[in-house]
mmCIF file of C-alpha atoms in Angstrom:
data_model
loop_
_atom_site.group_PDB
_atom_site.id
_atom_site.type_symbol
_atom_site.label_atom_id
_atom_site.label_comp_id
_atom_site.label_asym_id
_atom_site.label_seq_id
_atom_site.Cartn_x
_atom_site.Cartn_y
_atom_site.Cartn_z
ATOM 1 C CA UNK P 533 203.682 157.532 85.189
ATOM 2 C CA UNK P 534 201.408 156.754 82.113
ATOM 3 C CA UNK P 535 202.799 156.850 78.699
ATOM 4 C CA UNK P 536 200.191 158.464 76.073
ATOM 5 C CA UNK P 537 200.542 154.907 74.178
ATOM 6 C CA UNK P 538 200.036 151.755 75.439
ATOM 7 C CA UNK P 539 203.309 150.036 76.891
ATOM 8 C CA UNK P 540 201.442 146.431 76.525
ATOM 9 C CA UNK P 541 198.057 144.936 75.177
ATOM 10 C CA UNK P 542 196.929 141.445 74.468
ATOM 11 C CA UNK P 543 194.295 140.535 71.442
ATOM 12 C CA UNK P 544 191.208 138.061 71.652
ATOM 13 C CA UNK P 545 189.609 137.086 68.727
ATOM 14 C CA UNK P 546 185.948 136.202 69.956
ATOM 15 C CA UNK P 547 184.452 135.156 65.866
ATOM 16 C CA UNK P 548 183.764 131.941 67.629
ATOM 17 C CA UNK P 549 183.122 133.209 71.349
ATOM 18 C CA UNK P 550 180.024 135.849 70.528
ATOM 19 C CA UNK P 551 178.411 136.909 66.849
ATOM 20 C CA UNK P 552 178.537 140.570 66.102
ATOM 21 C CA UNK P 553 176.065 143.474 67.397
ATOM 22 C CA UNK P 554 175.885 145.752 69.806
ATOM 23 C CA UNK P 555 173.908 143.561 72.115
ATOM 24 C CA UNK P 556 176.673 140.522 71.968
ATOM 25 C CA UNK P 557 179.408 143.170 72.434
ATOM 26 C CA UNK P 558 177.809 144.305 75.794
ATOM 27 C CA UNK P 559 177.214 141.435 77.142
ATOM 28 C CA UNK P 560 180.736 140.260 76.249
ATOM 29 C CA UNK P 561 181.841 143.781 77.710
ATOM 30 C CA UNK P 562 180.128 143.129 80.861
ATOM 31 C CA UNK P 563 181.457 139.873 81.655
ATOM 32 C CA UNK P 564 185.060 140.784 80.800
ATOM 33 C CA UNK P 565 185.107 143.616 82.928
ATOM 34 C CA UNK P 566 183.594 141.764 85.935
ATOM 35 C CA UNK P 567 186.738 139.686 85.496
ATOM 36 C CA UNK P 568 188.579 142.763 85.129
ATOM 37 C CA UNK P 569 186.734 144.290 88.688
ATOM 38 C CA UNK P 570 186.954 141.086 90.503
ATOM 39 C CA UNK P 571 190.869 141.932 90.513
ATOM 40 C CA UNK P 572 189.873 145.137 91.506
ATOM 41 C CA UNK P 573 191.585 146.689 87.930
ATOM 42 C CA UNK P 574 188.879 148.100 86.681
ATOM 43 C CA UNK P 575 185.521 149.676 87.892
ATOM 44 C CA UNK P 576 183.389 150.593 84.592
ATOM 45 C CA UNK P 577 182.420 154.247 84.524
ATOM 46 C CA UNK P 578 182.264 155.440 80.744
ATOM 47 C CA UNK P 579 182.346 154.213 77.819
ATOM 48 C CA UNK P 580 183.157 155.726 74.609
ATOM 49 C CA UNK P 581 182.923 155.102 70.595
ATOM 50 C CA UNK P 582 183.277 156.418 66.976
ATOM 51 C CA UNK P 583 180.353 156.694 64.846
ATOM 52 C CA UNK P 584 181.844 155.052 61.218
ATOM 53 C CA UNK P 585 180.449 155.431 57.565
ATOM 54 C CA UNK P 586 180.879 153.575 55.522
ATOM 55 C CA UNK P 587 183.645 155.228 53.068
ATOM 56 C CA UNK P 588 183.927 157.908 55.216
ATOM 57 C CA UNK P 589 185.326 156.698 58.123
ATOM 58 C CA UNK P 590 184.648 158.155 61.862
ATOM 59 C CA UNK P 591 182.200 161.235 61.760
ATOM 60 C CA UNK P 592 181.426 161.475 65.355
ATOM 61 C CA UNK P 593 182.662 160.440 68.776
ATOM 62 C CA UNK P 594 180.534 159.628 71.531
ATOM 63 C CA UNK P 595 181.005 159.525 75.303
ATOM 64 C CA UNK P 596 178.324 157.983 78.055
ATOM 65 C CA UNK P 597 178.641 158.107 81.907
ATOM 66 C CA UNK P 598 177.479 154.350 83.315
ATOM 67 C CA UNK P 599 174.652 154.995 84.524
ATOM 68 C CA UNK P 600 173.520 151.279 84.203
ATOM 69 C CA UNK P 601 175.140 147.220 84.057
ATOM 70 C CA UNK P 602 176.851 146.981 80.792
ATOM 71 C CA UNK P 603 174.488 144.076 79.962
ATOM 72 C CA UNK P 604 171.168 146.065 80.478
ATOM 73 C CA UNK P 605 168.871 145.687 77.531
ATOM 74 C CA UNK P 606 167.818 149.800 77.476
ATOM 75 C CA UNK P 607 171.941 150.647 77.317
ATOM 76 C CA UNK P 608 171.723 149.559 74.142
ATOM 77 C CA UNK P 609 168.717 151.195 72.892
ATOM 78 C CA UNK P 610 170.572 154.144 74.295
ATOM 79 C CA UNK P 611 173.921 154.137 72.680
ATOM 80 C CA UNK P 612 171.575 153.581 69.582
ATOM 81 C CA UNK P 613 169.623 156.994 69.871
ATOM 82 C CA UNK P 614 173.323 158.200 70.211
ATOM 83 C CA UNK P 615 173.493 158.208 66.554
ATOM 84 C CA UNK P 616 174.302 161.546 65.091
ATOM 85 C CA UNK P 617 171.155 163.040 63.619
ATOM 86 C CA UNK P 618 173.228 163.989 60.524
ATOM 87 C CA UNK P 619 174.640 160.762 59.588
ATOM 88 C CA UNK P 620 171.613 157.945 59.939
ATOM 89 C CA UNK P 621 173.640 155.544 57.824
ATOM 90 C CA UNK P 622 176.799 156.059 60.925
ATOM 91 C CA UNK P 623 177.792 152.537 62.449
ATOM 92 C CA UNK P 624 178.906 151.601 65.505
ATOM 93 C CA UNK P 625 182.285 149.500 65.522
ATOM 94 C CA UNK P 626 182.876 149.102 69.149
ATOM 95 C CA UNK P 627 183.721 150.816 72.370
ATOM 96 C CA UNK P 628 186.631 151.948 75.127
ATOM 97 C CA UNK P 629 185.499 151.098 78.367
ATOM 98 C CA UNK P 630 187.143 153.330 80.869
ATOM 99 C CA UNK P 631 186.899 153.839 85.006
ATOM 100 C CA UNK P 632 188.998 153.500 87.854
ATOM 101 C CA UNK P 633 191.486 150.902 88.978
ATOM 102 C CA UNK P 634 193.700 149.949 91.784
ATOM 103 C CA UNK P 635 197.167 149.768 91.988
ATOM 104 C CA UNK P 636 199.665 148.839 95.146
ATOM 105 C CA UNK P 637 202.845 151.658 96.058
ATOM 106 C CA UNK P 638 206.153 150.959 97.745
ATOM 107 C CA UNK P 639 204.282 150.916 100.898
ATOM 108 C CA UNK P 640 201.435 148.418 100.076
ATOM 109 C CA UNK P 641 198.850 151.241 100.122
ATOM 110 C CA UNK P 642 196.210 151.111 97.646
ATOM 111 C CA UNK P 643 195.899 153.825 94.822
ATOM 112 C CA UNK P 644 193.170 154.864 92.877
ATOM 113 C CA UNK P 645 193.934 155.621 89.372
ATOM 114 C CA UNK P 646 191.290 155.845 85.995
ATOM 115 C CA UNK P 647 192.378 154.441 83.168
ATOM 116 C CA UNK P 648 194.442 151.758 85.050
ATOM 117 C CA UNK P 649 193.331 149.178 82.589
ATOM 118 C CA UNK P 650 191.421 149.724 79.271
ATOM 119 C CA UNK P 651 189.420 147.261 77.971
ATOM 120 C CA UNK P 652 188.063 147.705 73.931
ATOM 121 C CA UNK P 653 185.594 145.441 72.788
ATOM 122 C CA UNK P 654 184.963 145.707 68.809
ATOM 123 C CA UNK P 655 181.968 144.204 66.639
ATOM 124 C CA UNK P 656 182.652 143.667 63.016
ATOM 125 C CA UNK P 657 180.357 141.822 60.206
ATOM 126 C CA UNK P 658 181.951 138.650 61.143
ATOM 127 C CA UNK P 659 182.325 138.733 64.864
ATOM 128 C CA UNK P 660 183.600 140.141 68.201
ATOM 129 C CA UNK P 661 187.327 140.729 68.998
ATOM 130 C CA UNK P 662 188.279 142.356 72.424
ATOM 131 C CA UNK P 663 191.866 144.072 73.504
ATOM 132 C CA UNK P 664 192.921 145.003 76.903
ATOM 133 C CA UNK P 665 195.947 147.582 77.183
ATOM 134 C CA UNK P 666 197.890 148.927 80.107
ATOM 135 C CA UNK P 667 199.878 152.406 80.181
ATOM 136 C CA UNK P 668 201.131 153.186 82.946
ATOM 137 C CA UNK P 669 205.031 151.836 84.281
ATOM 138 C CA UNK P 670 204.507 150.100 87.720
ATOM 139 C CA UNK P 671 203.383 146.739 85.297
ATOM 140 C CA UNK P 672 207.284 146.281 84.020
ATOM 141 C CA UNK P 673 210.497 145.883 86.228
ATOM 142 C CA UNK P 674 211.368 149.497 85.170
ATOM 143 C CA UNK P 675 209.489 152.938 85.235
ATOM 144 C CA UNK P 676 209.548 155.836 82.642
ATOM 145 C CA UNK P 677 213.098 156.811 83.183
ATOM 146 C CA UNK P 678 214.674 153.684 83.730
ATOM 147 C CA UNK P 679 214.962 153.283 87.192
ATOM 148 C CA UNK P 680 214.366 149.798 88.365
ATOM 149 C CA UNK P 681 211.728 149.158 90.904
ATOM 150 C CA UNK P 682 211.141 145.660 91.866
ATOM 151 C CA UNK P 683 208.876 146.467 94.377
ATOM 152 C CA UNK P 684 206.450 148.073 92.641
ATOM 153 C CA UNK P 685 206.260 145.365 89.601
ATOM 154 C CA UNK P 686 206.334 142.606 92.030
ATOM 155 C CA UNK P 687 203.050 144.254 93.643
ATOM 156 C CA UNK P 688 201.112 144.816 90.679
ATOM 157 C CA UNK P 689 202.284 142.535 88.347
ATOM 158 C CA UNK P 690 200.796 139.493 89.341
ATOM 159 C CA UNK P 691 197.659 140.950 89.997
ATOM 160 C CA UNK P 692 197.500 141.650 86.026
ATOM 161 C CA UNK P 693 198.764 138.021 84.752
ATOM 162 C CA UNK P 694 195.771 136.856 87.142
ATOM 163 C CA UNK P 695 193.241 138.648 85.320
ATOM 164 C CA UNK P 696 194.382 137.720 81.880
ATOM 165 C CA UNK P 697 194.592 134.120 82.776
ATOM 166 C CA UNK P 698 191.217 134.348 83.907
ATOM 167 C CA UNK P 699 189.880 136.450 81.126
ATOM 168 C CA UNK P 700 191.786 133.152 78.660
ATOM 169 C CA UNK P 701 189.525 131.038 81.283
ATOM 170 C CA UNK P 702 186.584 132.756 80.468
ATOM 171 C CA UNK P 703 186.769 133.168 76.512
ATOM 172 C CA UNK P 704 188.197 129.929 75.728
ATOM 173 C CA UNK P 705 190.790 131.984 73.663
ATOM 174 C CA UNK P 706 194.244 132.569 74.528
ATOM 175 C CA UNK P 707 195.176 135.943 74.422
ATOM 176 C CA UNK P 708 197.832 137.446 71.493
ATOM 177 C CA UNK P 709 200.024 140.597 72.196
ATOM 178 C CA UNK P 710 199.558 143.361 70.677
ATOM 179 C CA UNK P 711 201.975 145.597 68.906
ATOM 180 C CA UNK P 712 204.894 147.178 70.407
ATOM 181 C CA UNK P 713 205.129 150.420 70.795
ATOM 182 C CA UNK P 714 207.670 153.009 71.779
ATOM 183 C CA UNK P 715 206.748 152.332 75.460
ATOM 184 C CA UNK P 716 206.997 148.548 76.052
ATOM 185 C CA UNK P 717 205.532 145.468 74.600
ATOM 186 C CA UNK P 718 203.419 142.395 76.020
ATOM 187 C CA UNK P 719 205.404 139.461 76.389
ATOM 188 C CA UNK P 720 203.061 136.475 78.144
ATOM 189 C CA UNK P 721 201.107 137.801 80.647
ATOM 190 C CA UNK P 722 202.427 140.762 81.452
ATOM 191 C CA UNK P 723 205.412 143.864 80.042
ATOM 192 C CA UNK P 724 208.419 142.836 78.588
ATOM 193 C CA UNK P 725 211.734 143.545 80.052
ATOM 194 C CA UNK P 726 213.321 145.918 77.964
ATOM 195 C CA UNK P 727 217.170 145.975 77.195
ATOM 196 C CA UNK P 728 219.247 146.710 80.354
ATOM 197 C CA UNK P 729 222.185 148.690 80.526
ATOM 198 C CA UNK P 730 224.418 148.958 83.645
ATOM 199 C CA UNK P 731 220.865 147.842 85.502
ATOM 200 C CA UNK P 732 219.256 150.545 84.164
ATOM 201 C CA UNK P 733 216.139 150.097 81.238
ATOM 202 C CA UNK P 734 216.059 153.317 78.876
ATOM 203 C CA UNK P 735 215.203 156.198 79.582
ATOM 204 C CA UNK P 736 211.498 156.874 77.661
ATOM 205 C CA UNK P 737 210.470 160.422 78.927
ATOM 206 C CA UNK P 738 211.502 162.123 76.054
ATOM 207 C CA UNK P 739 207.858 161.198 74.707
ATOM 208 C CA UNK P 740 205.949 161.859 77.751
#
């Protein structure tokens, strides 16, 4: 099941990683989410952004089909003649990166599902920061309504404290959680048991 927030995230602050720009945030993009498809978590397909003024705050969202390598020099001329005619003064603050990922059932079959992983990266005057969130409930010990399933977190799990360790390798930054939320929280490198009751975690469909 995926919860409409996320039930974990983890924080990089890349100030001293990458300097701000659309061209830095790209190519930082790019090499996180080759981490990201190396564990087979996520495939890039879209990506998508606000358009911010300045005292205004977002006038326009934006969404582009992949249609070519994160890092490629003409994406960014393209995301840049994305710029709503109307608002010539709009910045960009950073993007979602979205696409399919794979996840392991009871059986050991693999699943396809988009938005498996989501990875943010964010350009602001001073630098690049980056956040990678998780929604769905086959990451903790417990799904949606409480129902333990070990086999399903001991399947998928690891596979996502592998990536972060190797996104940490990569950035030279160890990763901070992100907030809680009503759906879970990140607690090392990977969801936070919630509080147990008679074996049972609660019960968290009333807001799906």
């Amino acid at each position: 099941m995926r919860a409409p927030r996320e039930c974990a995230s983890w924080f990089w602050d890349l100030e001293d990683y990458a300097p701000p720009g659309l061209p830095s945030a790209l190519v930082t993009a790019a090499r996180m989410s080759a981490v990201l498809q190396k564990c087979h978590l996520l495939r890039p397909s879209a990506l998508e952004w606000h358009w911010v003024v300045p005292g205004k705050g977002s006038v326009a969202k934006t969404r582009l089909q992949l249609l070519r390598p994160l890092g490629d020099e003409q994406l960014a001329r393209r995301i840049e003649e994305l710029r709503p005619v109307g608002f010539p003064e709009a910045e960009f603050g950073g993007f979602l990166i979205s696409g399919l990922g794979m996840w392991l059932d009871e059986n050991e079959a693999e699943r396809q599902e988009y938005g498996l992983v989501e990875l943010t990266v964010s350009s602001e005057p001073l630098g690049l920061s980056a956040d990678v969130a998780v929604h769905h409930d086959i990451w903790g010990p417990f799904d949606f309504h409480g129902t333990p399933h070990p086999e399903l977190h001991q399947r998928n799990a690891p596979r996502l404290a592998a990536a972060l360790k190797d996104l940490e390798t990569l950035l030279g930054v160890m990763a901070e959680p992100g907030e809680p939320t009503y759906f879970g929280r990140a607690e090392g490198y990977g969801v936070g048991e919630p509080e147990v009751v008679d074996g049972r975690g609660p019960d968290l469909t009333d807001q799906l």
